[in-house]
Short mmCIF file of C-alpha atoms and ligand atoms in Angstrom, two decimals:
data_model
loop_
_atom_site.label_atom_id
_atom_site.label_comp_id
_atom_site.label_asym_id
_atom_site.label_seq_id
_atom_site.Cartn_x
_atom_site.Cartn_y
_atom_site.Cartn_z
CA UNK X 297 -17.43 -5.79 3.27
CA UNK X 298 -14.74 -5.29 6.01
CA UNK X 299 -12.95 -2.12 6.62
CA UNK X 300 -9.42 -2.54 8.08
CA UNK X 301 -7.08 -0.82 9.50
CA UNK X 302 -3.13 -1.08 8.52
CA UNK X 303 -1.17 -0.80 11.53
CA UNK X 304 2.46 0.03 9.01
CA UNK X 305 0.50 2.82 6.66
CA UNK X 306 -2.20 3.67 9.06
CA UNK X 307 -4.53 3.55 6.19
CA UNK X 308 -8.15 2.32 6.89
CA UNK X 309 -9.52 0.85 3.43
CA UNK X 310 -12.00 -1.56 2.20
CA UNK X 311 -11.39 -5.04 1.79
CA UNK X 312 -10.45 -5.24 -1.68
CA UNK X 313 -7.22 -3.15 -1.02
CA UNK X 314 -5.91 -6.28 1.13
CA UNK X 315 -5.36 -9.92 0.83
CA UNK X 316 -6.77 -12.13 3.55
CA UNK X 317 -3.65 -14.81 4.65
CA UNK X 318 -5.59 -17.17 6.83
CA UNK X 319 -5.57 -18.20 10.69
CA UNK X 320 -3.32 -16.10 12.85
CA UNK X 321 -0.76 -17.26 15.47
CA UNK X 322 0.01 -20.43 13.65
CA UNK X 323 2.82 -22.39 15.28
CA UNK X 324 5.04 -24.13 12.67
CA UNK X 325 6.28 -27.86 12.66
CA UNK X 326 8.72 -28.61 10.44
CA UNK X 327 11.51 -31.56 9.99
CA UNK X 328 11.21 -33.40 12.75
CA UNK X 329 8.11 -32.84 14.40
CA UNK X 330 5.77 -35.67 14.66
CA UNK X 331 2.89 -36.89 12.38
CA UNK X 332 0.55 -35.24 14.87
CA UNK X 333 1.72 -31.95 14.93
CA UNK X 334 3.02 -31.61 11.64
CA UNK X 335 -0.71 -32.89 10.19
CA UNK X 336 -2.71 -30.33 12.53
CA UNK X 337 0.09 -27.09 11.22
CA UNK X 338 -0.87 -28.33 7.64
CA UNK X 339 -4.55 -28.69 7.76
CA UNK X 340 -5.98 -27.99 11.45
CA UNK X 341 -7.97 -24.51 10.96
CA UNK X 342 -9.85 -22.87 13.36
CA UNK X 343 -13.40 -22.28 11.72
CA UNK X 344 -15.26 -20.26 14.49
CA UNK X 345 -18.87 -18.36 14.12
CA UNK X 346 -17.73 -15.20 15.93
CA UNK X 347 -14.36 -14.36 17.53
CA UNK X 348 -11.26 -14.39 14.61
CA UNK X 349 -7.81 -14.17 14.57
CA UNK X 350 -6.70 -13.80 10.94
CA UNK X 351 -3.63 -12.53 9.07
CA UNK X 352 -3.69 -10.16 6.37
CA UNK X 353 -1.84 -8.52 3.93
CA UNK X 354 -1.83 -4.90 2.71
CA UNK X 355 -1.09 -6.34 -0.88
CA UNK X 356 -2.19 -3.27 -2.78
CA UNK X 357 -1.06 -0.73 0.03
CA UNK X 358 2.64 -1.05 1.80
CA UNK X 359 2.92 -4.61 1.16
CA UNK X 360 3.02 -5.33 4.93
CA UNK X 361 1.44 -8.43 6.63
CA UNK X 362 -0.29 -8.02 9.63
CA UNK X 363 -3.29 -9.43 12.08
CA UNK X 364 -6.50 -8.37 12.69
CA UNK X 365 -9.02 -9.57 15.45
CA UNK X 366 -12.94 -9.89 14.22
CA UNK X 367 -16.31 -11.27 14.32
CA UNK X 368 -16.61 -13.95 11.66
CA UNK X 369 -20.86 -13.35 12.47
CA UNK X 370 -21.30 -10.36 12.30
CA UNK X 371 -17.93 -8.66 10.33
CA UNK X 372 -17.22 -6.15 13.12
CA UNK X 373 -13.25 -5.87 13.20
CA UNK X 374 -12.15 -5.35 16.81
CA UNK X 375 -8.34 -4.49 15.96
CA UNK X 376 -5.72 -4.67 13.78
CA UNK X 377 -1.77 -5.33 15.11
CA UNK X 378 1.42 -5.82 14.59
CA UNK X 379 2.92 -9.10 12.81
CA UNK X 380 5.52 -9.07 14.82
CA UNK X 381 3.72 -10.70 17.54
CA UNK X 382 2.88 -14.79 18.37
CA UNK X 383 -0.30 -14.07 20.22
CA UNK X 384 -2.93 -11.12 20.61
CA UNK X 385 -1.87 -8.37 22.67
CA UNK X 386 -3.57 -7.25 25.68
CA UNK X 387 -5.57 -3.93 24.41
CA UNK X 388 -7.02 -6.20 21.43
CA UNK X 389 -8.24 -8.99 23.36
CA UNK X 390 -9.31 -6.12 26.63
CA UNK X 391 -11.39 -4.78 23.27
CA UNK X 392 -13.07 -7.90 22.57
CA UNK X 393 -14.07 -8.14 26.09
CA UNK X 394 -15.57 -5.62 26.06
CA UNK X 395 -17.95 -6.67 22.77
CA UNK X 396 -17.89 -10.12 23.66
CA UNK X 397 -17.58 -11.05 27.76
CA UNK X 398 -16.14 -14.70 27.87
CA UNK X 399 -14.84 -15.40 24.38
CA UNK X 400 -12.16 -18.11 23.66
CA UNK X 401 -10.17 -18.77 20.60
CA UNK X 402 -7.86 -21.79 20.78
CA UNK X 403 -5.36 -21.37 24.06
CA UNK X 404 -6.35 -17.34 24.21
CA UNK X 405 -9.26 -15.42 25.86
CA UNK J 38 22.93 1.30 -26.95
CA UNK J 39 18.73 1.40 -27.45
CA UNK J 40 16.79 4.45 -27.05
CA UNK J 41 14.71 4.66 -23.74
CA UNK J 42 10.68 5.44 -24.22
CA UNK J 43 7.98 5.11 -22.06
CA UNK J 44 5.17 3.38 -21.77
CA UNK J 45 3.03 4.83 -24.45
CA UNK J 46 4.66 7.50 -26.07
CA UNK J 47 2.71 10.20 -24.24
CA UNK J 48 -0.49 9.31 -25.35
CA UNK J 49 -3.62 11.84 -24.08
CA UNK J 50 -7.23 11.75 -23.61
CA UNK J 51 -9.84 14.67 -23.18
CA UNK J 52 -12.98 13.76 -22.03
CA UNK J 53 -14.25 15.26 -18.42
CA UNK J 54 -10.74 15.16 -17.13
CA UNK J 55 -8.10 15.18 -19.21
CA UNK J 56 -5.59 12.04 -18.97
CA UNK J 57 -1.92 11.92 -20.01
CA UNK J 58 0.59 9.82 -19.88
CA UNK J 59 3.55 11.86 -18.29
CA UNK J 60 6.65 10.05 -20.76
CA UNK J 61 9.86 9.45 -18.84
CA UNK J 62 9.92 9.78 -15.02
CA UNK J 63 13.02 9.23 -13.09
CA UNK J 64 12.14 6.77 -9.79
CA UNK J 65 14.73 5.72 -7.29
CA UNK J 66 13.03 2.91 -4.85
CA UNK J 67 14.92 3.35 -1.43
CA UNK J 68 14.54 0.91 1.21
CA UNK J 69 16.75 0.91 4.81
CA UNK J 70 15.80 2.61 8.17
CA UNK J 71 14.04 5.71 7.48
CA UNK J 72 14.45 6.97 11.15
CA UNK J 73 18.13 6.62 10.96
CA UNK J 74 20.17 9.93 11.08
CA UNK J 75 22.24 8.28 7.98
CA UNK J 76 19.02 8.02 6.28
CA UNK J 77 18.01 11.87 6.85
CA UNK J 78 21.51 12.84 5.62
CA UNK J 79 21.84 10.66 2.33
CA UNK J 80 18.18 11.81 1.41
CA UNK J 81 18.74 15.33 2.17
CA UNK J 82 22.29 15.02 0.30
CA UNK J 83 20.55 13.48 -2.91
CA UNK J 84 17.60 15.05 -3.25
CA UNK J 85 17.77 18.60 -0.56
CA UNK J 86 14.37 16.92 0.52
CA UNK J 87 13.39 15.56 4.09
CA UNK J 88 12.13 12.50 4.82
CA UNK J 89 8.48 12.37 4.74
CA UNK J 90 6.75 11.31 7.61
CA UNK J 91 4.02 8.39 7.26
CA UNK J 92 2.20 8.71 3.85
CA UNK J 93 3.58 12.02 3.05
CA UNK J 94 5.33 13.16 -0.02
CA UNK J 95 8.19 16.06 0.56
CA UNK J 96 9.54 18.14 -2.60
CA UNK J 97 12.76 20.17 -3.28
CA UNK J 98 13.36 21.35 -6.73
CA UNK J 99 12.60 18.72 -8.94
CA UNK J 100 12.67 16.41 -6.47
CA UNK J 101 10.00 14.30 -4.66
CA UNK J 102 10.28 12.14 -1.73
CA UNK J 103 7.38 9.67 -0.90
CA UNK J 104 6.92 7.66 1.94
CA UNK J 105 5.68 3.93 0.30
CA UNK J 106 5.50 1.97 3.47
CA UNK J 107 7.73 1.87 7.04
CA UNK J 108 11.19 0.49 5.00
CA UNK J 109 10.63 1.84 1.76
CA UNK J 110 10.84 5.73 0.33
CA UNK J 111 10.00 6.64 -3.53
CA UNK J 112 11.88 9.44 -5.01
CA UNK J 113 11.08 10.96 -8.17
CA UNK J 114 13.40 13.18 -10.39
CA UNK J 115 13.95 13.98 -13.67
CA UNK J 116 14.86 10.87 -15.86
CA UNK J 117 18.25 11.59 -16.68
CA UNK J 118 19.11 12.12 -12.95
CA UNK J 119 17.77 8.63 -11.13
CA UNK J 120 21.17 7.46 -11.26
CA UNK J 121 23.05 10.32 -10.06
CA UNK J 122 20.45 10.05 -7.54
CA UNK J 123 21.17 5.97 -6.55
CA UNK J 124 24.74 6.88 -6.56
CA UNK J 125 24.51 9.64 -4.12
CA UNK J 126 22.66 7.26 -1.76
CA UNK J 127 25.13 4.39 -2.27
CA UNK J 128 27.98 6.71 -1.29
CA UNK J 129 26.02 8.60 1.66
CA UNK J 130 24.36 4.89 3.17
CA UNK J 131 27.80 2.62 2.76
CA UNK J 132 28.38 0.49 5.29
CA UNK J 133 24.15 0.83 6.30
CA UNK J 134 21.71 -1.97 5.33
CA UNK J 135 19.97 -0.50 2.43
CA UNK J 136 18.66 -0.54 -1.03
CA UNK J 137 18.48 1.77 -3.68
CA UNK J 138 17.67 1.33 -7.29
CA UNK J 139 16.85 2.79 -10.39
CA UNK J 140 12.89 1.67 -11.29
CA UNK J 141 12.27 4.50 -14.02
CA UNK J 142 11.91 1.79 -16.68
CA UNK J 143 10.08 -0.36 -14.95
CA UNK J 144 7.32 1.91 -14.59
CA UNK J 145 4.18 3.85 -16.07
CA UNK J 146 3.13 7.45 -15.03
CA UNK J 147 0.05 9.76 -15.22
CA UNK J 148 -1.44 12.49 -14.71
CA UNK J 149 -5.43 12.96 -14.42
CA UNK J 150 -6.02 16.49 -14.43
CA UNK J 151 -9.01 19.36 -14.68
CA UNK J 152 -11.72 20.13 -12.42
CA UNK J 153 -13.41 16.57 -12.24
CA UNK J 154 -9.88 15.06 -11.62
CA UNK J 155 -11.18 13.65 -7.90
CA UNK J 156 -14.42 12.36 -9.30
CA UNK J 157 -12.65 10.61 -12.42
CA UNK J 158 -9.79 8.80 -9.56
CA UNK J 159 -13.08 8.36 -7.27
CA UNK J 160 -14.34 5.60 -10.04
CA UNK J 161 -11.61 3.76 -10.17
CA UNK J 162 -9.83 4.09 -6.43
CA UNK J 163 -11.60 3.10 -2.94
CA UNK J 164 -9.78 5.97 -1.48
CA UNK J 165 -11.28 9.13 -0.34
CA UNK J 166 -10.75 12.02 -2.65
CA UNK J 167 -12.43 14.62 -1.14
CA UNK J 168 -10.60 17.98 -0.56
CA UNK J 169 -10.46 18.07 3.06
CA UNK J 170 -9.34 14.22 2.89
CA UNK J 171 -6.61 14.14 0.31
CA UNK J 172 -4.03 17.59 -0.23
CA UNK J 173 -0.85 18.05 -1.90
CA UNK J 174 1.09 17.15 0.51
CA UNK J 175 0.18 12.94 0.55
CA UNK J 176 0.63 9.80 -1.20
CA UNK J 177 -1.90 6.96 -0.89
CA UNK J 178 -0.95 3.32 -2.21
CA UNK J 179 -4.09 1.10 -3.19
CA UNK J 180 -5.67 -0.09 -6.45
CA UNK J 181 -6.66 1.65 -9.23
CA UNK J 182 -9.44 -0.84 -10.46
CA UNK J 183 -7.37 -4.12 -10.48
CA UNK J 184 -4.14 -3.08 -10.33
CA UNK J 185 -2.06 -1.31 -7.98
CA UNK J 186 -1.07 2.01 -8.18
CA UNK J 187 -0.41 4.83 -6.31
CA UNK J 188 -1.42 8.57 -6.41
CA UNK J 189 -0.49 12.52 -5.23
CA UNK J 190 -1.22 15.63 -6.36
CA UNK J 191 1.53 17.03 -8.91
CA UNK J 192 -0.34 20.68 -9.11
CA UNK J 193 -3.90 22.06 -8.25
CA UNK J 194 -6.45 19.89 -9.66
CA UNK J 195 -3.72 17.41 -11.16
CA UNK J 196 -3.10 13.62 -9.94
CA UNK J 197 -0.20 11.92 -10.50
CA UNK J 198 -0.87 8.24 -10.85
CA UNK J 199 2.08 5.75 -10.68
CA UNK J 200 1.59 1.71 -12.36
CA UNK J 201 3.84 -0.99 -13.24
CA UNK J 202 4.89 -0.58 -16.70
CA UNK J 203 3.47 -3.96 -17.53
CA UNK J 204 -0.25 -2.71 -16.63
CA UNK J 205 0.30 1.27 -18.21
CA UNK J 206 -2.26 0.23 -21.41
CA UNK J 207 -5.06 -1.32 -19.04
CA UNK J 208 -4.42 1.88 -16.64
CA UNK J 209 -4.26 4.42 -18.89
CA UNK J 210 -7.57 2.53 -21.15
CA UNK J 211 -9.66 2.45 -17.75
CA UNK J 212 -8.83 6.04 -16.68
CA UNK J 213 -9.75 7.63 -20.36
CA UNK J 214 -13.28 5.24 -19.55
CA UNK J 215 -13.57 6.79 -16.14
CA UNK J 216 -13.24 10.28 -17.92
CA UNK J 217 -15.48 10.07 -21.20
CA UNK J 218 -17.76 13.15 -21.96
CA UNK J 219 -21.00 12.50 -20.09
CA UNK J 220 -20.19 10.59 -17.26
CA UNK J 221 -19.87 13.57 -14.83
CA UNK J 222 -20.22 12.72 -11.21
CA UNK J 223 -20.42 15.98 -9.70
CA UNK J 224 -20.25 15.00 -6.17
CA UNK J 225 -16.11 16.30 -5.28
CA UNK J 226 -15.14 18.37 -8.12
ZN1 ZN D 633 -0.38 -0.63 4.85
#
């Protein structure tokens, strides 16, 4: 079971009080992108054994959506952030680093 | 015009915590900048209450102010005086971005009380009820088996427990489970 924090409540519960919301950092294509890029924002997922960038959503908490940084392996959560953001910031991925030297997850490390 | 009632008419259970369904409760959901000086004022104005800091419930009179999440504020009052309460806001907040409305009705309330009252809410809640962990002075949102409810201390030993109305039977049927004679847990009492 995962414990996470909620960066908007500052509440750290167990899984079950949250709603997992899939890969983070998504980047939309709507109307007018092409077949390409609209096909990979549909179905193209990220399905790593260690290093995760996922959104959640503290559905039976403060309602709020965030993201949270983890090991898909081994459970251990390395962070939890704001939603407001389009890619991890610098003292989540500086905490990976320091669990796991050299990881990559799509364009970040 | 119909007659308001609650949930369930007040129904009670007595088992190693006693469970009661508190009738009418008047709840005003706020939502706007809670930092906001305009905020302070048309809180303090409606209710003579401040505005609680993160998770923390602040009282005046009959008057409760809980903090539900970084946009959003729960007051309760008496239920005849949730609307005096929404129109005090309306008038203090015009011209801010906000919302304020009258959820009385569209809600269930309890209250688990007696000396196993944190062992009973410990069954049913993965949230830590321990004395040193949760006091008077805090709310805390999460489920209450599967629904979602939320919870503070009303009096010494007493837990106020807050459900849509639509779930009040299943809530108020899995608390009196939680609290039948001989299922003592004896770990927080
Ligand atoms: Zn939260």
């Amino acid at each position: 079971m995962l414990i996470l924090d909620c960066p908007y409540c500052g509440v750290t519960a167990e899984e079950t009080e949250f709603h997992g919301g899939g890969e983070a950092h998504l980047k939309r294509f709507g109307p007018g992108s092409s077949d390409e890029d609209f096909e990979g924002y549909l179905f193209h997922r990220e399905n790593p054994r260690g290093v995760h960038f996922e959104r959640w959503r503290h559905v039976n908490g403060c309602g709020k959506w965030f993201h949270v940084a983890r090991d898909t392996a081994t459970l251990e959560v390395f962070g939890s952030y704001s939603a407001q953001v389009t890619e991890p910031p610098q003292e989540i991925r500086d905490a990976i680093t320091a669990k796991r030297p050299g990881w990559r997850w799509r364009e970040f490390a | 015009m119909s007659e308001a009632v609650s949930a369930l008419a007040g129904a009670g259970f007595d088992g190693i915590a006693r469970v009661e369904e508190a009738g009418q409760v008047g709840m005003v959901t706020l939502r706007g900048d809670l930092d906001s000086a305009a905020m302070v004022k048309a809180v303090k104005t409606a209710t003579d209450a401040a505005v609680p800091g993160q998770r923390a419930i602040t009282r005046a009179g009959g008057y409760a102010v809980a903090w539900m999440s970084p946009d959003e504020l729960l007051i309760t009052c008496d239920h005849d005086k949730a609307d005096a309460v929404v129109n005090s806001l309306a008038k203090s907040l015009a011209g801010a971005q906000f919302l304020a409305v009258n959820v009385s009705d569209a809600r269930a309330v309890f209250d688990v009380s007696g000396a196993q009252a944190r062992d009973v809410l410990a069954k049913l809640m993965p949230v830590d009820f321990s004395r040193a962990a949760f006091g008077p002075d805090i709310i805390r949102r999460s489920r209450l088996a599967q629904v979602p409810a939320a919870v503070w201390m009303s009096a010494d030993d007493t837990f106020r427990v807050v459900c849509f109305r639509s779930v009040a039977r299943y809530l108020f049927d899995v608390l009196c489970m939680a609290a039948q004679d001989g299922s003592e847990v004896g770990v927080l009492g």
